[in-house]
Each structure stands twice: as structure tokens, then as C-alpha cells.
Amino acid sequence: MKAITYTEFGGPEVLRLEEVGEPHAGPGQVRLKVVAAGVNPLDSKIRSGRRPQMAPPFPVIPGVEAAGVVDEVGEGVTGVAVGDEVLGWTVTGAYAEHALAVDFGPKPADLDWDLAAALPVAVETSVRVLDALGVGEGDTLLLHGAAGVTGAVGVQLAVARGATVIGTASPGNHDYLRSLGAIPVAYGTGLADRVREAAPQGIDAVYDAAGAGDLEVSIDLLSGTDRIITIADPKAAELGVTFSGPAPFGSRLGEYARLAADGKLTVRIAQSLPLEDAAKAQELSASGHAAGKLVLRP
């Protein structure tokens, strides 16, 4: 099969389109014929060597998110059959024509493939954080990085729970945040004053999806760390803030995929690119300037 691989850490130039052996479904696994693979900033961090503890042995096939058609079912797997369309997390790398998965949910037939590939990480992350923060009816949530893919999903899910969301973003994304139901504020110097003006009643919780150094401001606004969670700021432990990492999500993904198919949960798709353009996709993702999700099509 065709796959993107790399055999050393480095810049995007280490990525190569190669012919590699196909994986086959073992116990508890399904194999997907990948239709679309999501590109995440973490993919670039692992490839560059900034997250060596997260890198599998070389050669590496990057990527964790995929949507595709099940074409092999391993021993012990129930509730799914060859020919089913699913979305979820791969264990062998998503930038490939085939990938193995153990954590996945059903894809509605009317859900666009690119959108399906864009959902797993953003949905799992935001549901996990909002649950841990206990965000619900009447809360005011400050969400840093609200215009990014994960942040935007977090905005929508928090609004659906009945929360008021104050979302930080560059001014060019403020209309977008308003369309999602958030109250936008610009990040940078003076952030605390802008948040207080937007939420004179105060804030109840903070979800940091940006990792841009706003934890100290958040602690000051909240007068403590009890309801602050970051998914991106390495200073979390130093400041006594909870850093939250991924957890199995499984078939729950199906209910959010259904919301997306019904137009009740949206993700901006920046570009859908052929597999051989993986280096370009990772560069755009890492730059932070892509207006939405980048997707690869094997």
C-alpha cells in the first residue's frame, strides 16, 4: 500500500510517499480502507522530534485520525462488519491507504468524509475537558484558542450545554466565533480587562485549547485553579493547573458524528489534499494559519 513515512526526526522534508506492507487486523482490531485522514499540529511536533516519547519506532506512519471503510475485522470484534463506514483513531498511522483501529464509532452515510476525519480528536478532547470542568447550564466558560478546530468544537458543545462562552481569538475570527454562539475577545496584552468587560458577572471555568501562555491571566480571573484545564500549556504543573490528555472514546463518537451530519456541529475544512502533499499539509497545520482543518485523501 501507499503510505507517508519517515525514518528520522526533522522538517517536513523527511516525509516520503512509499510502498509499504499492508497491516492486517489482529484480535480486537479492524482494518480501514482510509478515505480521509485528519492532520493535527501534534503530527508535526512528533515528526520534528519535539515529542520523542510519543513517536513509535521508525519507520513512522504519521497521523491518528481517520475515516474509512472497514475491510477486515479481527477476532473478538463485535458490532461492526466489513463494509461499514467508521471514524476514529488509528494505531498504525492514518497517512496511509490502510490503517488499523481499535477506538472508533459509526459514520453516518450522509456525513462528508472530510468532516468525519476532522471530528475524532476535537470531539474527544472537548467532551473530556467540558466533563472534567463540569460545564453546564448557567456557567460562563473562558475558552482560549476558540477559533481553532478543537476550540471551535468546544465552543459549540459548551453552548449546547447552556453555557455562556467567552472565546479568545484574533479579530479576524470574531465573526466566526459569533456564528458559533460565543462572545469573542482578542488575545494579547489587556486580555483580563477585555474578559471582565465581556463577562462582568465573572467566569466559572477555563478551557485552554491554545497553550499560548494565558494560564496566569486565567488563574487571576478565576481566583484559583480549581476549574482550569489546559490541553496545550507545558507550564500547567508549575502553576498547579490540570493538564488533560486523550482517553478512549469509542462508539460515543457516533452520536457526535450524527450531530455533524445534521448540521448541528460544524468544523471548518481549510483544505483537502492528496496524500502526497502531506509535507505541505503539516507545514500549514504547524503554522497556525490554516483557517480550519487540513485533511489528506489517500
mmCIF file of C-alpha atoms in Angstrom:
data_model
loop_
_atom_site.group_PDB
_atom_site.id
_atom_site.type_symbol
_atom_site.label_atom_id
_atom_site.label_comp_id
_atom_site.label_asym_id
_atom_site.label_seq_id
_atom_site.Cartn_x
_atom_site.Cartn_y
_atom_site.Cartn_z
ATOM 1 C CA MET A 1 0.000 0.000 0.000
ATOM 2 C CA LYS A 2 0.986 3.642 -0.322
ATOM 3 C CA ALA A 3 1.790 5.490 2.887
ATOM 4 C CA ILE A 4 3.660 8.551 4.104
ATOM 5 C CA THR A 5 6.646 7.515 6.227
ATOM 6 C CA TYR A 6 9.748 8.950 7.852
ATOM 7 C CA THR A 7 12.818 7.253 9.270
ATOM 8 C CA GLU A 8 14.359 10.174 11.195
ATOM 9 C CA PHE A 9 13.200 13.270 13.009
ATOM 10 C CA GLY A 10 13.373 16.522 11.083
ATOM 11 C CA GLY A 11 11.453 19.025 8.997
ATOM 12 C CA PRO A 12 8.634 18.260 6.558
ATOM 13 C CA GLU A 13 11.234 17.164 4.001
ATOM 14 C CA VAL A 14 11.740 13.862 5.906
ATOM 15 C CA LEU A 15 8.248 12.755 4.857
ATOM 16 C CA ARG A 16 8.240 10.305 1.941
ATOM 17 C CA LEU A 17 5.476 8.629 -0.037
ATOM 18 C CA GLU A 18 6.456 4.947 -0.044
ATOM 19 C CA GLU A 19 5.136 1.490 -0.855
ATOM 20 C CA VAL A 20 4.925 -0.417 2.440
ATOM 21 C CA GLY A 21 3.403 -3.678 3.595
ATOM 22 C CA GLU A 22 -0.307 -3.676 4.415
ATOM 23 C CA PRO A 23 -1.298 -4.143 8.073
ATOM 24 C CA HIS A 24 -3.857 -6.829 8.912
ATOM 25 C CA ALA A 25 -6.448 -6.810 11.662
ATOM 26 C CA GLY A 26 -5.440 -8.706 14.774
ATOM 27 C CA PRO A 27 -7.608 -9.502 17.834
ATOM 28 C CA GLY A 28 -9.708 -6.510 18.851
ATOM 29 C CA GLN A 29 -8.832 -4.548 15.722
ATOM 30 C CA VAL A 30 -10.480 -3.557 12.471
ATOM 31 C CA ARG A 31 -8.696 -2.514 9.308
ATOM 32 C CA LEU A 32 -9.862 0.553 7.427
ATOM 33 C CA LYS A 33 -9.562 1.429 3.796
ATOM 34 C CA VAL A 34 -8.769 5.048 4.626
ATOM 35 C CA VAL A 35 -10.847 7.612 2.733
ATOM 36 C CA ALA A 36 -9.723 10.710 4.659
ATOM 37 C CA ALA A 37 -7.085 11.353 7.331
ATOM 38 C CA GLY A 38 -7.002 14.331 9.682
ATOM 39 C CA VAL A 39 -3.819 16.397 10.083
ATOM 40 C CA ASN A 40 -3.052 17.743 13.568
ATOM 41 C CA PRO A 41 -0.325 20.084 14.892
ATOM 42 C CA LEU A 42 0.839 17.204 17.102
ATOM 43 C CA ASP A 43 1.808 15.254 13.968
ATOM 44 C CA SER A 44 4.459 17.880 13.200
ATOM 45 C CA LYS A 45 5.678 18.016 16.795
ATOM 46 C CA ILE A 46 6.275 14.259 16.795
ATOM 47 C CA ARG A 47 7.940 14.319 13.355
ATOM 48 C CA SER A 48 10.267 17.162 14.365
ATOM 49 C CA GLY A 49 11.471 15.311 17.457
ATOM 50 C CA ARG A 50 9.809 17.671 19.928
ATOM 51 C CA ARG A 51 7.713 14.791 21.320
ATOM 52 C CA PRO A 52 10.083 11.804 21.074
ATOM 53 C CA GLN A 53 8.274 9.958 23.858
ATOM 54 C CA MET A 54 5.164 9.841 21.646
ATOM 55 C CA ALA A 55 6.903 8.588 18.497
ATOM 56 C CA PRO A 56 6.516 4.912 17.555
ATOM 57 C CA PRO A 57 9.593 3.030 16.300
ATOM 58 C CA PHE A 58 10.927 4.039 12.893
ATOM 59 C CA PRO A 59 9.739 3.918 10.183
ATOM 60 C CA VAL A 60 6.804 6.043 11.336
ATOM 61 C CA ILE A 61 3.499 6.489 9.503
ATOM 62 C CA PRO A 62 2.114 9.774 10.915
ATOM 63 C CA GLY A 63 -1.421 10.666 11.906
ATOM 64 C CA VAL A 64 -4.033 9.358 14.311
ATOM 65 C CA GLU A 65 -7.423 10.414 12.881
ATOM 66 C CA ALA A 66 -9.072 8.605 10.014
ATOM 67 C CA ALA A 67 -12.419 7.928 8.420
ATOM 68 C CA GLY A 68 -12.831 4.952 6.144
ATOM 69 C CA VAL A 69 -14.496 1.687 5.251
ATOM 70 C CA VAL A 70 -13.913 -1.446 7.320
ATOM 71 C CA ASP A 71 -12.347 -4.145 5.131
ATOM 72 C CA GLU A 72 -11.078 -6.574 7.788
ATOM 73 C CA VAL A 73 -12.484 -7.454 11.222
ATOM 74 C CA GLY A 74 -10.223 -9.055 13.807
ATOM 75 C CA GLU A 75 -11.079 -11.768 16.285
ATOM 76 C CA GLY A 76 -13.322 -10.675 19.139
ATOM 77 C CA VAL A 77 -14.634 -7.519 17.491
ATOM 78 C CA THR A 78 -18.417 -7.198 17.571
ATOM 79 C CA GLY A 79 -20.914 -4.615 16.353
ATOM 80 C CA VAL A 80 -19.074 -3.833 13.123
ATOM 81 C CA ALA A 81 -18.799 -5.643 9.786
ATOM 82 C CA VAL A 82 -16.839 -5.429 6.574
ATOM 83 C CA GLY A 83 -18.270 -2.587 4.503
ATOM 84 C CA ASP A 84 -19.239 -0.401 7.483
ATOM 85 C CA GLU A 85 -18.164 3.250 7.391
ATOM 86 C CA VAL A 86 -16.436 4.428 10.582
ATOM 87 C CA LEU A 87 -14.316 7.224 12.014
ATOM 88 C CA GLY A 88 -11.818 7.149 14.834
ATOM 89 C CA TRP A 89 -8.216 6.720 15.897
ATOM 90 C CA THR A 90 -5.648 4.546 14.165
ATOM 91 C CA VAL A 91 -2.880 2.558 15.858
ATOM 92 C CA THR A 92 -0.717 2.175 12.752
ATOM 93 C CA GLY A 93 -0.803 5.730 11.336
ATOM 94 C CA ALA A 94 -3.525 7.485 9.363
ATOM 95 C CA TYR A 95 -1.489 8.835 6.435
ATOM 96 C CA ALA A 96 -1.894 5.581 4.513
ATOM 97 C CA GLU A 97 -4.238 3.636 2.272
ATOM 98 C CA HIS A 98 -4.961 1.171 5.091
ATOM 99 C CA ALA A 99 -4.842 1.567 8.880
ATOM 100 C CA LEU A 100 -5.771 -0.468 11.946
ATOM 101 C CA ALA A 101 -8.122 0.877 14.601
ATOM 102 C CA VAL A 102 -9.467 -0.215 17.975
ATOM 103 C CA ASP A 103 -11.231 3.001 19.051
ATOM 104 C CA PHE A 104 -13.876 4.142 16.573
ATOM 105 C CA GLY A 105 -17.532 4.955 16.023
ATOM 106 C CA PRO A 106 -20.037 4.625 13.197
ATOM 107 C CA LYS A 107 -20.031 7.209 10.421
ATOM 108 C CA PRO A 108 -23.475 8.292 9.185
ATOM 109 C CA ALA A 109 -23.820 7.698 5.455
ATOM 110 C CA ASP A 110 -24.719 11.359 4.913
ATOM 111 C CA LEU A 111 -21.650 12.722 6.738
ATOM 112 C CA ASP A 112 -18.980 14.180 4.456
ATOM 113 C CA TRP A 113 -15.735 12.191 4.584
ATOM 114 C CA ASP A 114 -13.512 15.226 5.240
ATOM 115 C CA LEU A 115 -15.698 16.322 8.139
ATOM 116 C CA ALA A 116 -15.707 12.777 9.505
ATOM 117 C CA ALA A 117 -11.904 12.733 9.587
ATOM 118 C CA ALA A 118 -11.882 16.129 11.332
ATOM 119 C CA LEU A 119 -14.046 15.089 14.281
ATOM 120 C CA PRO A 120 -12.342 12.450 16.480
ATOM 121 C CA VAL A 121 -9.602 14.466 18.212
ATOM 122 C CA ALA A 122 -11.603 17.695 18.554
ATOM 123 C CA VAL A 123 -14.717 15.946 19.850
ATOM 124 C CA GLU A 124 -12.975 13.611 22.303
ATOM 125 C CA THR A 125 -10.820 16.432 23.651
ATOM 126 C CA SER A 126 -13.654 18.889 24.171
ATOM 127 C CA VAL A 127 -16.092 16.383 25.673
ATOM 128 C CA ARG A 128 -13.367 15.194 28.078
ATOM 129 C CA VAL A 129 -12.458 18.727 29.162
ATOM 130 C CA LEU A 130 -16.011 20.020 29.479
ATOM 131 C CA ASP A 131 -16.994 16.945 31.505
ATOM 132 C CA ALA A 132 -13.996 17.346 33.805
ATOM 133 C CA LEU A 133 -14.771 21.041 34.302
ATOM 134 C CA GLY A 134 -18.431 20.250 34.936
ATOM 135 C CA VAL A 135 -19.548 22.889 32.437
ATOM 136 C CA GLY A 136 -23.304 23.178 32.289
ATOM 137 C CA GLU A 137 -26.363 25.411 32.286
ATOM 138 C CA GLY A 138 -25.634 28.922 33.532
ATOM 139 C CA ASP A 139 -21.848 28.644 33.581
ATOM 140 C CA THR A 140 -19.599 31.209 31.923
ATOM 141 C CA LEU A 141 -16.658 29.492 30.242
ATOM 142 C CA LEU A 142 -13.493 31.241 29.076
ATOM 143 C CA LEU A 143 -12.100 29.278 26.127
ATOM 144 C CA HIS A 144 -8.622 30.144 24.870
ATOM 145 C CA GLY A 145 -7.956 29.328 21.218
ATOM 146 C CA ALA A 146 -11.657 29.276 20.447
ATOM 147 C CA ALA A 147 -11.307 29.639 16.664
ATOM 148 C CA GLY A 148 -9.061 26.601 16.238
ATOM 149 C CA VAL A 149 -10.627 23.289 15.270
ATOM 150 C CA THR A 150 -10.668 21.857 18.798
ATOM 151 C CA GLY A 151 -11.604 25.169 20.366
ATOM 152 C CA ALA A 152 -14.482 25.725 17.948
ATOM 153 C CA VAL A 153 -15.901 22.295 18.715
ATOM 154 C CA GLY A 154 -15.542 23.127 22.405
ATOM 155 C CA VAL A 155 -17.485 26.361 21.893
ATOM 156 C CA GLN A 156 -20.359 24.557 20.203
ATOM 157 C CA LEU A 157 -20.570 21.771 22.775
ATOM 158 C CA ALA A 158 -20.425 24.221 25.696
ATOM 159 C CA VAL A 159 -23.140 26.421 24.178
ATOM 160 C CA ALA A 160 -25.272 23.310 23.667
ATOM 161 C CA ARG A 161 -24.901 22.601 27.403
ATOM 162 C CA GLY A 162 -26.332 26.022 28.212
ATOM 163 C CA ALA A 163 -23.069 27.811 28.990
ATOM 164 C CA THR A 164 -22.041 31.331 28.010
ATOM 165 C CA VAL A 165 -18.717 31.122 26.181
ATOM 166 C CA ILE A 166 -16.107 33.881 26.067
ATOM 167 C CA GLY A 167 -13.727 32.870 23.284
ATOM 168 C CA THR A 168 -10.264 34.287 22.654
ATOM 169 C CA ALA A 169 -9.168 34.655 19.034
ATOM 170 C CA SER A 170 -7.624 37.102 16.602
ATOM 171 C CA PRO A 171 -10.033 39.844 15.449
ATOM 172 C CA GLY A 172 -10.326 38.239 12.017
ATOM 173 C CA ASN A 173 -12.035 35.237 13.617
ATOM 174 C CA HIS A 174 -14.518 37.158 15.763
ATOM 175 C CA ASP A 175 -17.403 36.934 13.309
ATOM 176 C CA TYR A 176 -16.794 33.188 13.066
ATOM 177 C CA LEU A 177 -16.983 32.828 16.852
ATOM 178 C CA ARG A 178 -20.185 34.849 16.970
ATOM 179 C CA SER A 179 -21.670 32.470 14.392
ATOM 180 C CA LEU A 180 -20.918 29.600 16.806
ATOM 181 C CA GLY A 181 -22.606 31.371 19.704
ATOM 182 C CA ALA A 182 -19.520 32.690 21.524
ATOM 183 C CA ILE A 183 -18.645 36.180 22.712
ATOM 184 C CA PRO A 184 -15.242 36.898 21.124
ATOM 185 C CA VAL A 185 -12.374 38.760 22.741
ATOM 186 C CA ALA A 186 -8.926 39.450 21.309
ATOM 187 C CA TYR A 187 -5.978 37.746 22.933
ATOM 188 C CA GLY A 188 -2.790 39.589 23.930
ATOM 189 C CA THR A 189 -1.993 42.471 26.263
ATOM 190 C CA GLY A 190 -5.055 43.641 28.197
ATOM 191 C CA LEU A 191 -6.846 40.292 27.886
ATOM 192 C CA ALA A 192 -8.034 40.263 31.501
ATOM 193 C CA ASP A 193 -9.743 43.647 31.137
ATOM 194 C CA ARG A 194 -11.450 42.570 27.918
ATOM 195 C CA VAL A 195 -12.718 39.372 29.534
ATOM 196 C CA ARG A 196 -14.072 41.311 32.523
ATOM 197 C CA GLU A 197 -15.857 43.695 30.158
ATOM 198 C CA ALA A 198 -17.364 40.807 28.179
ATOM 199 C CA ALA A 199 -18.332 38.895 31.329
ATOM 200 C CA PRO A 200 -18.998 41.395 34.149
ATOM 201 C CA GLN A 201 -20.630 38.556 36.088
ATOM 202 C CA GLY A 202 -17.280 36.780 36.187
ATOM 203 C CA ILE A 203 -16.192 33.440 34.751
ATOM 204 C CA ASP A 204 -16.750 29.991 36.218
ATOM 205 C CA ALA A 205 -14.305 27.809 34.281
ATOM 206 C CA VAL A 206 -11.409 27.984 31.812
ATOM 207 C CA TYR A 207 -10.632 25.644 28.909
ATOM 208 C CA ASP A 208 -7.217 26.406 27.398
ATOM 209 C CA ALA A 209 -7.002 24.940 23.899
ATOM 210 C CA ALA A 210 -4.242 27.323 22.807
ATOM 211 C CA GLY A 211 -1.292 26.889 25.131
ATOM 212 C CA ALA A 212 -0.307 30.488 24.433
ATOM 213 C CA GLY A 213 0.720 31.448 27.946
ATOM 214 C CA ASP A 214 -2.628 32.647 29.283
ATOM 215 C CA LEU A 215 -2.806 30.423 32.366
ATOM 216 C CA GLU A 216 -1.629 33.152 34.764
ATOM 217 C CA VAL A 217 -4.330 35.526 33.474
ATOM 218 C CA SER A 218 -6.889 32.734 33.781
ATOM 219 C CA ILE A 219 -5.908 31.996 37.384
ATOM 220 C CA ASP A 220 -6.276 35.675 38.212
ATOM 221 C CA LEU A 221 -9.700 35.903 36.559
ATOM 222 C CA LEU A 222 -10.931 32.771 38.306
ATOM 223 C CA SER A 223 -9.171 33.470 41.626
ATOM 224 C CA GLY A 224 -7.809 29.944 41.684
ATOM 225 C CA THR A 225 -7.041 26.828 39.660
ATOM 226 C CA ASP A 226 -9.926 24.508 40.582
ATOM 227 C CA ARG A 227 -11.785 24.814 37.274
ATOM 228 C CA ILE A 228 -8.969 25.389 34.787
ATOM 229 C CA ILE A 229 -7.824 22.732 32.327
ATOM 230 C CA THR A 230 -5.243 23.076 29.570
ATOM 231 C CA ILE A 231 -4.563 20.669 26.744
ATOM 232 C CA ALA A 232 -1.556 22.561 25.437
ATOM 233 C CA ASP A 233 0.424 24.603 28.001
ATOM 234 C CA PRO A 234 3.540 22.842 29.375
ATOM 235 C CA LYS A 235 3.586 25.236 32.356
ATOM 236 C CA ALA A 236 0.439 23.609 33.766
ATOM 237 C CA ALA A 237 2.124 21.588 36.538
ATOM 238 C CA GLU A 238 4.283 24.534 37.582
ATOM 239 C CA LEU A 239 1.151 26.637 38.059
ATOM 240 C CA GLY A 240 -0.949 23.924 39.679
ATOM 241 C CA VAL A 241 -3.256 23.633 36.647
ATOM 242 C CA THR A 242 -4.610 20.342 35.331
ATOM 243 C CA PHE A 243 -3.140 19.183 32.019
ATOM 244 C CA SER A 244 -5.569 16.815 30.283
ATOM 245 C CA GLY A 245 -4.542 14.169 27.745
ATOM 246 C CA PRO A 246 -6.526 11.872 25.426
ATOM 247 C CA ALA A 247 -8.579 8.907 26.601
ATOM 248 C CA PRO A 248 -10.503 6.115 24.812
ATOM 249 C CA PHE A 249 -13.814 7.365 23.426
ATOM 250 C CA GLY A 250 -15.094 4.598 21.180
ATOM 251 C CA SER A 251 -18.649 4.341 19.958
ATOM 252 C CA ARG A 252 -19.674 7.600 21.701
ATOM 253 C CA LEU A 253 -18.156 9.267 18.661
ATOM 254 C CA GLY A 254 -21.185 8.120 16.670
ATOM 255 C CA GLU A 255 -23.588 10.483 18.437
ATOM 256 C CA TYR A 256 -21.385 13.486 17.621
ATOM 257 C CA ALA A 257 -20.942 12.296 14.049
ATOM 258 C CA ARG A 258 -24.725 12.274 13.808
ATOM 259 C CA LEU A 259 -24.867 15.860 15.088
ATOM 260 C CA ALA A 260 -22.334 16.844 12.421
ATOM 261 C CA ALA A 261 -24.308 15.096 9.699
ATOM 262 C CA ASP A 262 -27.403 17.012 10.829
ATOM 263 C CA GLY A 263 -25.543 20.347 10.703
ATOM 264 C CA LYS A 264 -25.634 20.786 14.491
ATOM 265 C CA LEU A 265 -21.853 20.500 14.912
ATOM 266 C CA THR A 266 -19.503 22.083 12.403
ATOM 267 C CA VAL A 267 -15.784 22.082 11.647
ATOM 268 C CA ARG A 268 -14.201 24.401 9.104
ATOM 269 C CA ILE A 269 -12.267 22.428 6.493
ATOM 270 C CA ALA A 270 -9.309 24.504 5.312
ATOM 271 C CA GLN A 271 -8.120 22.162 2.564
ATOM 272 C CA SER A 272 -8.424 18.570 1.423
ATOM 273 C CA LEU A 273 -5.128 17.463 -0.135
ATOM 274 C CA PRO A 274 -3.835 14.302 -1.813
ATOM 275 C CA LEU A 275 -1.680 12.012 0.330
ATOM 276 C CA GLU A 276 1.499 13.004 -1.495
ATOM 277 C CA ASP A 277 1.033 16.589 -0.221
ATOM 278 C CA ALA A 278 1.467 15.515 3.409
ATOM 279 C CA ALA A 279 4.521 17.756 3.910
ATOM 280 C CA LYS A 280 2.581 20.803 2.705
ATOM 281 C CA ALA A 281 -0.347 19.869 4.961
ATOM 282 C CA GLN A 282 1.881 19.529 8.020
ATOM 283 C CA GLU A 283 3.587 22.854 7.309
ATOM 284 C CA LEU A 284 0.221 24.600 7.085
ATOM 285 C CA SER A 285 -1.063 22.890 10.225
ATOM 286 C CA ALA A 286 2.036 23.752 12.243
ATOM 287 C CA SER A 287 1.951 27.390 11.071
ATOM 288 C CA GLY A 288 -1.328 28.014 12.860
ATOM 289 C CA HIS A 289 -2.541 29.986 9.841
ATOM 290 C CA ALA A 290 -4.819 27.373 8.284
ATOM 291 C CA ALA A 291 -8.415 28.528 8.617
ATOM 292 C CA GLY A 292 -9.745 25.174 9.688
ATOM 293 C CA LYS A 293 -8.893 21.503 9.435
ATOM 294 C CA LEU A 294 -6.451 20.037 6.939
ATOM 295 C CA VAL A 295 -7.339 16.628 5.557
ATOM 296 C CA LEU A 296 -5.396 14.142 3.429
ATOM 297 C CA ARG A 297 -7.046 11.891 0.863
ATOM 298 C CA PRO A 298 -5.104 8.633 0.179
#
